[in-house]
Coordinates of C-alpha atoms in Angstrom, one line a residue:
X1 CA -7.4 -27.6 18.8
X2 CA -10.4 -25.4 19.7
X3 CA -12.3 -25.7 22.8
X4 CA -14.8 -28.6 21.0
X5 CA -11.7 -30.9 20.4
X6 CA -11.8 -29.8 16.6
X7 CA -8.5 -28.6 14.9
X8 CA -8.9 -24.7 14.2
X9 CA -8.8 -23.4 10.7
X10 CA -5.5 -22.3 9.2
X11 CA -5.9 -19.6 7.7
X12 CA -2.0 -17.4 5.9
X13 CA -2.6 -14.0 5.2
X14 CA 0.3 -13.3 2.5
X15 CA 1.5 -9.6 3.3
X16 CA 1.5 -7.3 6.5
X17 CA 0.3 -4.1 4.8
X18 CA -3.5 -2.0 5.3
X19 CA -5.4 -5.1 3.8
X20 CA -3.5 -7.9 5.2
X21 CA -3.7 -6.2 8.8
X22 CA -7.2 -5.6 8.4
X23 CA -8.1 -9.2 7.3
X24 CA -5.9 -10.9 9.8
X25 CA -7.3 -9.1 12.8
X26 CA -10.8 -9.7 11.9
X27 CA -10.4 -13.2 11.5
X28 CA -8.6 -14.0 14.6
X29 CA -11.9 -12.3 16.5
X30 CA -13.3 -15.4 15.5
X31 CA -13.4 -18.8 17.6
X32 CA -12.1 -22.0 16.0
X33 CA -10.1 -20.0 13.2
X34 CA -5.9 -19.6 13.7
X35 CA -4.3 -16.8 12.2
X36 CA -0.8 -16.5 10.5
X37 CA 0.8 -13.5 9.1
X38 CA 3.7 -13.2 6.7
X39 CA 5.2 -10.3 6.2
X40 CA 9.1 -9.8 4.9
X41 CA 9.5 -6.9 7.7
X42 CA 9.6 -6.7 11.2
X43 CA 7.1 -3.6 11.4
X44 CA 4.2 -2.1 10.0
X45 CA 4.5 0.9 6.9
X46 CA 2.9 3.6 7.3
X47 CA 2.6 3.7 3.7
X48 CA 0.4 7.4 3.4
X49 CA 3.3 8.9 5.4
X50 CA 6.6 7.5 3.8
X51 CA 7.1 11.0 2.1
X52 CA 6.9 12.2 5.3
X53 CA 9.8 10.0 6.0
X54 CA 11.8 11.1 3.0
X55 CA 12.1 14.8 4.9
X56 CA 12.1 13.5 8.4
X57 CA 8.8 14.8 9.8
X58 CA 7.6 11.2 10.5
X59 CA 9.1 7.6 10.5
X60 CA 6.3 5.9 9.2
X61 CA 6.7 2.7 10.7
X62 CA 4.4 1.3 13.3
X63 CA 5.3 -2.0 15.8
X64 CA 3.4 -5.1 14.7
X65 CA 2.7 -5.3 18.7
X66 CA 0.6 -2.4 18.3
X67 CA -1.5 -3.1 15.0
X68 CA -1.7 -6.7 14.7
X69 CA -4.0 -8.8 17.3
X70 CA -2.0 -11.2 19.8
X71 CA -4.2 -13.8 18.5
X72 CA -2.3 -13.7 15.0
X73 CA 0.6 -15.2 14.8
X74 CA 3.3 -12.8 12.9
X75 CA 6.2 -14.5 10.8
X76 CA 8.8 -12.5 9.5
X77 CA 9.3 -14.1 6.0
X78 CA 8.9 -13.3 2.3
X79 CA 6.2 -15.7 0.3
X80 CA 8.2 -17.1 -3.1
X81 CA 5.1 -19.7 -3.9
X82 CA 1.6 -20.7 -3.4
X83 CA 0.6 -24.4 -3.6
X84 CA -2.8 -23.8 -4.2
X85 CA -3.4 -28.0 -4.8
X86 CA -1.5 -28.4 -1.7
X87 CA -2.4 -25.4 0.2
X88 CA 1.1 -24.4 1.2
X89 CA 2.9 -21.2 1.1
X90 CA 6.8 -21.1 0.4
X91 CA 9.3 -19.4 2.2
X92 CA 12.5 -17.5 1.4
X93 CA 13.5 -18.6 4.6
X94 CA 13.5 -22.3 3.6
X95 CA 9.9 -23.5 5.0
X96 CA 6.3 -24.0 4.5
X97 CA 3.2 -22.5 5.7
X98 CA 0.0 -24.9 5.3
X99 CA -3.2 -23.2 5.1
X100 CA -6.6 -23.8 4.9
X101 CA -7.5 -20.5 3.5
X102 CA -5.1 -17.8 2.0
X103 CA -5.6 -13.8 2.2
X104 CA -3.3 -12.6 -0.8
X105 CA -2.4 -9.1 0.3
X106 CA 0.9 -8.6 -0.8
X107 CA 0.2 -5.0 -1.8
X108 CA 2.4 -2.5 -4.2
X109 CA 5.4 -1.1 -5.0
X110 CA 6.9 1.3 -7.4
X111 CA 6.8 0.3 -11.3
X112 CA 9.4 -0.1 -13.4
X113 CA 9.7 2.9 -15.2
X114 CA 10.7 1.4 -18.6
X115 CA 13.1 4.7 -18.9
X116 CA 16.5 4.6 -19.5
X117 CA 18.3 5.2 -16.8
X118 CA 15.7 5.4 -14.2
X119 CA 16.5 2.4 -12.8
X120 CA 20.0 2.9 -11.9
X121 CA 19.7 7.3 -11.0
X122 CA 16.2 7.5 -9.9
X123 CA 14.5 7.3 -6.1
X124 CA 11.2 5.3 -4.8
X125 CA 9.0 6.8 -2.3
X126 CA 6.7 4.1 -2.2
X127 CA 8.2 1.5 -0.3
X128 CA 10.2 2.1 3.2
X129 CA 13.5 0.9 1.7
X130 CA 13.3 3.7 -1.1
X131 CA 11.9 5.8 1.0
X132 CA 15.0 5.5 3.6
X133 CA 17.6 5.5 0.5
X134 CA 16.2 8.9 -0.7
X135 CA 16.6 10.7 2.8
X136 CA 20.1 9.7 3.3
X137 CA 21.0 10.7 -0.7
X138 CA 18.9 14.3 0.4
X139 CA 20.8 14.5 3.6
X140 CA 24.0 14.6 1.7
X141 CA 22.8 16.5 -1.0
X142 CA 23.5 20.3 -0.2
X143 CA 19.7 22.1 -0.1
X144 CA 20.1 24.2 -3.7
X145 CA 20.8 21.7 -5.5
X146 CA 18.0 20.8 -7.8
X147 CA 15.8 17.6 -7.2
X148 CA 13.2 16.4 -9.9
X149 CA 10.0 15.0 -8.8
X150 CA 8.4 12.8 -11.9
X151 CA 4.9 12.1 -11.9
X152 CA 2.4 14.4 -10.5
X153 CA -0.2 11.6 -9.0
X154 CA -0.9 12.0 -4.9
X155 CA 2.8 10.6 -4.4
X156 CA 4.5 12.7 -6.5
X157 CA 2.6 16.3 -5.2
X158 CA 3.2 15.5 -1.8
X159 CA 7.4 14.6 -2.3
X160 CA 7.3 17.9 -4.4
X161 CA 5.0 20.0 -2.0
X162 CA 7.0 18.6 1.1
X163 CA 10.5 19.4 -0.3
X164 CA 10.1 22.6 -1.4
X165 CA 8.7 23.6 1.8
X166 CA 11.8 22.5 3.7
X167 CA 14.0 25.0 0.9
X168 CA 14.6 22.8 -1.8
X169 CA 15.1 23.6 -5.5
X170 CA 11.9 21.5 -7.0
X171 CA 11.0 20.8 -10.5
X172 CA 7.6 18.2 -10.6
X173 CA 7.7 16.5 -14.2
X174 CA 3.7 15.5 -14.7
X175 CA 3.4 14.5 -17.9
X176 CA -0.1 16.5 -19.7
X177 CA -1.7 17.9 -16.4
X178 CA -0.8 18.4 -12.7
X179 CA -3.3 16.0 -10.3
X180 CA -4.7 13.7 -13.1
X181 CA -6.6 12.3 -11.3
X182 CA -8.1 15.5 -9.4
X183 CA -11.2 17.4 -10.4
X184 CA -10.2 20.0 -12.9
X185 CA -11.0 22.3 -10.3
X186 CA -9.4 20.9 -8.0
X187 CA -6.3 21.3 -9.6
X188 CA -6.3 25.1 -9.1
X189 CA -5.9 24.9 -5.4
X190 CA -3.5 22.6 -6.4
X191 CA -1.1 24.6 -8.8
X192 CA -1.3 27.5 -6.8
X193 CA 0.4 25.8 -3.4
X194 CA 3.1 24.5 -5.4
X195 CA 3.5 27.8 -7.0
X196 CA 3.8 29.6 -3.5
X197 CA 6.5 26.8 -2.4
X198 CA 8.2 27.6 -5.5
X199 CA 8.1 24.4 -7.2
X200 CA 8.6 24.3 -11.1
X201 CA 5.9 22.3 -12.8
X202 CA 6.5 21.7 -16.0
X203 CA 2.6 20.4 -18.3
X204 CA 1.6 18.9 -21.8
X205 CA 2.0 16.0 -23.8
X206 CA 5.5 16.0 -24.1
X207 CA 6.4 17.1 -20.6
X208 CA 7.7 13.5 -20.4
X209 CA 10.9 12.1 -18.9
X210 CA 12.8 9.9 -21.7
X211 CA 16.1 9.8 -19.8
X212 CA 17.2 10.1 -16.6
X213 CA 21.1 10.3 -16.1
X214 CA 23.2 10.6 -13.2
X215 CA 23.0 14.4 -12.7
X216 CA 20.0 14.8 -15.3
X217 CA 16.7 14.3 -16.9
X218 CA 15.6 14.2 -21.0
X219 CA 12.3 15.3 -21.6
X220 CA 10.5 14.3 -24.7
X221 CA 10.3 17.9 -26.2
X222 CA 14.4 17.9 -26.2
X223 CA 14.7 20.1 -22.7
X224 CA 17.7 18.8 -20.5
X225 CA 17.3 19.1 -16.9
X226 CA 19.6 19.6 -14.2
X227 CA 18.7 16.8 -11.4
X228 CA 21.1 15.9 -8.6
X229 CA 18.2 13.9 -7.1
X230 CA 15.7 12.2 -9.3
X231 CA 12.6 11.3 -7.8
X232 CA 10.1 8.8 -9.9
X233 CA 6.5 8.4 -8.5
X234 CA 4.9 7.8 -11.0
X235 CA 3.1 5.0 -11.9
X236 CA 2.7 1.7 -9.0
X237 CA 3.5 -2.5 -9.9
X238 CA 2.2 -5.6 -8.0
X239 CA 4.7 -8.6 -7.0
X240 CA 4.6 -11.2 -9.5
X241 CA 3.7 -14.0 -6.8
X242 CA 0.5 -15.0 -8.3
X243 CA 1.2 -15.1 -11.6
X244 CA 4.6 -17.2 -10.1
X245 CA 2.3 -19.4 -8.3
X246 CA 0.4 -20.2 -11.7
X247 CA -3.0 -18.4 -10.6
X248 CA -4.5 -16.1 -13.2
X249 CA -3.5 -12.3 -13.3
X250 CA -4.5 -9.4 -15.2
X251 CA -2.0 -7.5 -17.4
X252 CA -0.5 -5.7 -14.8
X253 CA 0.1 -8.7 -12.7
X254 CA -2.9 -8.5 -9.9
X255 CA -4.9 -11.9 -8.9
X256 CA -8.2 -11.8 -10.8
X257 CA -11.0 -12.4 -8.3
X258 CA -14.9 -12.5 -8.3
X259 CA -17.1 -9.8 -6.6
X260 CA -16.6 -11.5 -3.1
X261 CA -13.1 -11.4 -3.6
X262 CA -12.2 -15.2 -4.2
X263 CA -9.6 -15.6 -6.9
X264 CA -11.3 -17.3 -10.7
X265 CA -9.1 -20.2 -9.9
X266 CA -9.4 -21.3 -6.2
X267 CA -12.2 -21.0 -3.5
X268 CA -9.2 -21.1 -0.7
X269 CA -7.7 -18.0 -1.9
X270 CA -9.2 -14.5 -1.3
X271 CA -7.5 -11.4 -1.6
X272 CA -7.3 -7.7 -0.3
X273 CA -5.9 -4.8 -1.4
X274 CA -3.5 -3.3 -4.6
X275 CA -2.6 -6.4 -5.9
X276 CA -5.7 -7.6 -6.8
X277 CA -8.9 -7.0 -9.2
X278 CA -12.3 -8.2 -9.3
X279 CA -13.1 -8.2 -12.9
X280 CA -16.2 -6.5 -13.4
X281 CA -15.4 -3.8 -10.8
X282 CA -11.7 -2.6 -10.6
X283 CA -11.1 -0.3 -8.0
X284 CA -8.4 2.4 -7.7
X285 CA -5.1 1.0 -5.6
X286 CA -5.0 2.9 -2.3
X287 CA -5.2 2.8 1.3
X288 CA -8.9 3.6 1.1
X289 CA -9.9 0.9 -0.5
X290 CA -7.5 -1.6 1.4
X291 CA -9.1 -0.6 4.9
X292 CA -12.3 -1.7 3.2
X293 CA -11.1 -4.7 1.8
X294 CA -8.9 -6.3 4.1
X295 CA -12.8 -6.7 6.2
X296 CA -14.0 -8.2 3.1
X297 CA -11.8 -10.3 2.3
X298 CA -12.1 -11.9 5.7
X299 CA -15.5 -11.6 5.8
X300 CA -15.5 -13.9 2.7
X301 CA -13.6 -16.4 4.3
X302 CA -15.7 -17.0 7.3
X303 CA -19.1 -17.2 5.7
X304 CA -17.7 -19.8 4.2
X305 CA -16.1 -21.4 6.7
X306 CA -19.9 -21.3 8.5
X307 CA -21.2 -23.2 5.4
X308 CA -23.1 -19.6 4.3
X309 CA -22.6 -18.0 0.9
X310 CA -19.9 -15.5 0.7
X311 CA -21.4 -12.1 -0.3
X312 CA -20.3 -9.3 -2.7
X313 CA -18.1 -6.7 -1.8
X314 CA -19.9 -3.2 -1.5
X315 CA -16.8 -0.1 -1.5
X316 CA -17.2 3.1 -0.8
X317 CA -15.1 6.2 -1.5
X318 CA -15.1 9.9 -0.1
X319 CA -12.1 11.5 -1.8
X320 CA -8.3 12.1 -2.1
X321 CA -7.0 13.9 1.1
X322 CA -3.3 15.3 -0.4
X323 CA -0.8 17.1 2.2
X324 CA 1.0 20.0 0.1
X325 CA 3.8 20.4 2.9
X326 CA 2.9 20.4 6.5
X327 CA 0.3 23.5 6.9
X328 CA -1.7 23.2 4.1
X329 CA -3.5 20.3 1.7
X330 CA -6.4 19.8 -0.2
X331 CA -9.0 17.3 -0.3
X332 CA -10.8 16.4 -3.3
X333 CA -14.3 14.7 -2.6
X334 CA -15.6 12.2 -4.7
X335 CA -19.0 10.0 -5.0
X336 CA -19.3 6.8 -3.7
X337 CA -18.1 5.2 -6.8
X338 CA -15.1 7.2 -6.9
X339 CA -15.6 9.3 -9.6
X340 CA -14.3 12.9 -8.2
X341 CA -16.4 15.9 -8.2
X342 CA -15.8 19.3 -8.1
X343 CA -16.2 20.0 -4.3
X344 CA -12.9 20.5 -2.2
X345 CA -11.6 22.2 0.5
X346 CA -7.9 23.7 0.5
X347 CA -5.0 25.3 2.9
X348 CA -4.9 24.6 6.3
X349 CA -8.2 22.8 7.2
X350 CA -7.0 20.8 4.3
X351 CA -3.8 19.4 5.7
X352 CA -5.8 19.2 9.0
X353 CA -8.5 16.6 7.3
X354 CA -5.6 14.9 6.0
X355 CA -3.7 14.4 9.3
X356 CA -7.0 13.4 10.7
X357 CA -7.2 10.6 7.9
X358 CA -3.6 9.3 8.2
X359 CA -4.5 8.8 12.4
X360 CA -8.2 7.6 12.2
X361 CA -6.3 4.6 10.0
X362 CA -3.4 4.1 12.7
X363 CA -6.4 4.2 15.9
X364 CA -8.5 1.8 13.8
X365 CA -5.7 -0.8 13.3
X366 CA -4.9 -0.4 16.7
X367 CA -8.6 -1.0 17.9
X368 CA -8.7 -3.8 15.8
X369 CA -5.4 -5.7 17.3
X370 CA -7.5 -5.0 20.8
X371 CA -10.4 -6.8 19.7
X372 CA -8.3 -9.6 18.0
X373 CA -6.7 -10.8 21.6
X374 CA -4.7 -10.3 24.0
X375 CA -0.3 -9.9 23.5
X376 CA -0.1 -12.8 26.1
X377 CA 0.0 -15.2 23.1
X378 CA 2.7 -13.6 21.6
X379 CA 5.2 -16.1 23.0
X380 CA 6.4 -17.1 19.6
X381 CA 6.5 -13.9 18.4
X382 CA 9.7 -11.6 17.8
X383 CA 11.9 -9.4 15.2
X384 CA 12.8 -12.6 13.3
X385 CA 9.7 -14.2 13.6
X386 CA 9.1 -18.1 14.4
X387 CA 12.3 -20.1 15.2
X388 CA 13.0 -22.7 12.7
X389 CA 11.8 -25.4 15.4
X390 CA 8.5 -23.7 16.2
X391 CA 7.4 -23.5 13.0
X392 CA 7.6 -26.8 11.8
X393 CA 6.2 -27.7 15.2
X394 CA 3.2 -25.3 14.2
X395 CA 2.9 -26.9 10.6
X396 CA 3.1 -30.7 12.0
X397 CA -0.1 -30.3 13.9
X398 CA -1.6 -30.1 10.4

């Protein structure tokens, strides 16, 4: 009960990642409104960093005590169903979450490359679990042997970039063009850092992986490659929850949503971050864009919730910051909109800009979990999350 005798609003932020922070610190700022958080680990990802991870220059994980408000109530649980006509979440663990509003924010992972053998000989950099695998593989993989890096998008140059730096034998597999999603110019900078950490880049249309084996990679112009470590990068998948939960998806699997957010099938449900689309204005998957929508998404929620009209979500974008090892980088600007343009900056300021990027995210979570309470009511808080007792004595005072 709030302090007017009336029983707060529930509100189940699926997903513990930039967006779901985000959204669950600015909602428990608010009076009257009670705040859940489930998330299947015990700690934040540092998500930007996990290839910093892979060579053991940062761990990339973060305590929920220092990112996520003490007004928010943290269980640590994986989400296997949404009720939408009930307005329950399902648990791995065996229970239920009631809810009056849902934040889907259940983020990214690595595709499915569709390649044979990539699925049983090649690494993941994009979750914490692949990204822990891969270092222990590495640290018992003696330094000249070779290591392939597939896919040449920010994930993929900055593996490469920070392998090679620390003496290993690097070949990055891009496909038709280093970058793609760089400034043409941009990709100059680019090309010549990895040239100076002497990384093999191998270009052009048929500069495509069609095998991966246990010590090896097929390209689709015939070459064979010698890979003791296979690294794949490219290319990112959303968890099938929604489309599980029987609300409508894209082809790829995200939650269609309006411009304020709210998913085309339910008012209750509004969602932030990589694994989800508004239909008239996709938006490229990235931290960048979760920052801004995790905000959004809660902003959405308590309009509503104050009987005002939810409003349409306004991004904005300002580049691509990429660290090529741990002295230099490059930042590609872009306009608001995203589209990249030809200004950059490269080397050292560079990786500087991007170092500043990766803390100015950390201090703002952080300053949010000040402004959403105190850790005093943390008292049902822990590694494990809610015992089984204090959560259904939670859900019963529905």
């Amino acid at each position: 009960m709030n302090g007017n005798g009336n029983r707060d609003v529930e509100v189940v932020v699926v997903g513990g990642g930039y967006g779901g922070v985000t959204a669950a610190n600015r909602l428990a700022r608010r009076d009257g409104v009670s705040v859940t958080l489930v998330n299947p680990r015990p700690d934040f990802v540092e998500r930007i960093r996990l290839h910093q991870l892979v060579t053991g220059s940062d761990d990339a994980v973060v305590g929920f005590d220092e990112v996520l408000g003490g007004n928010v109530r943290l269980v640590v649980d994986t989400a296997t169903r949404i009720d939408a006509a009930e307005r329950r979440v399902s648990l791995a663990g065996g229970g239920t979450l009631p809810y009056d509003y849902l934040v889907y924010a259940v983020g990214s992972g690595a595709s499915g490359p569709g390649v044979p053998g990539a699925a049983e000989f090649a690494h993941a950099v994009s979750d914490l679990e692949g990204a822990q695998r891969l270092r222990s593989v590495l640290a018992a993989t003696p330094a000249s042997d070779p290591v392939t890096v597939v896919g040449s998008g920010p994930t993929g140059l900055e593996t490469a970039a920070e392998l090679a730096e620390l003496g290993r034998k690097v070949t990055l597999v891009c496909g038709d063009v280093v970058g793609p999603s760089l400034h043409a110019r941009v990709r100059r900078p680019v090309a010549r850092r990895l040239a100076e950490l002497g990384v093999t880049v191998l270009e052009g249309p048929r500069a495509r992986v069609t095998e991966v084996t246990r010590d090896g990679v097929r390209l689709d112009d015939g070459r064979e490659l010698p890979s003791t470590v296979t690294i794949w990068t490219a290319g990112f998948r959303v968890p099938d929850l929604a489309a599980r939960s029987g609300l409508r998806t894209d082809t790829e699997g995200r939650l269609v949503t309006d411009a304020t957010l709210t998913s085309v099938d339910d008012v209750r449900i509004v969602a932030a971050g990589d694994a989800a689309v508004m239909t008239d204005r996709p938006f490229r998957m990235s931290c960048q864009a979760a920052v801004q929508l995790g905000p959004a998404a809660a902003d959405t929620i308590l309009r509503r919730i104050a009987g005002k009209k939810a409003a349409a979500v306004r991004m904005f974008f300002a580049g691509q910051c990429l660290s090529l090892g741990r002295d230099e980088g490059v930042t590609q600007f872009s306009y608001p909109n995203d589209k990249v343009n030809a200004l950059s900056i490269s080397g050292r300021p560079a990786a500087g800009v991007k170092e500043i990027a990766c803390r100015f995210t950390l201090d703002k979570l952080v300053s949010g979990a000040r402004k959403a309470g105190s850790r005093a009511s943390r008292a049902s808080r822990g590694q494990g999350g809610p015992s089984r007792s204090a959560l259904d004595q939670w859900a019963g005072r529905r």
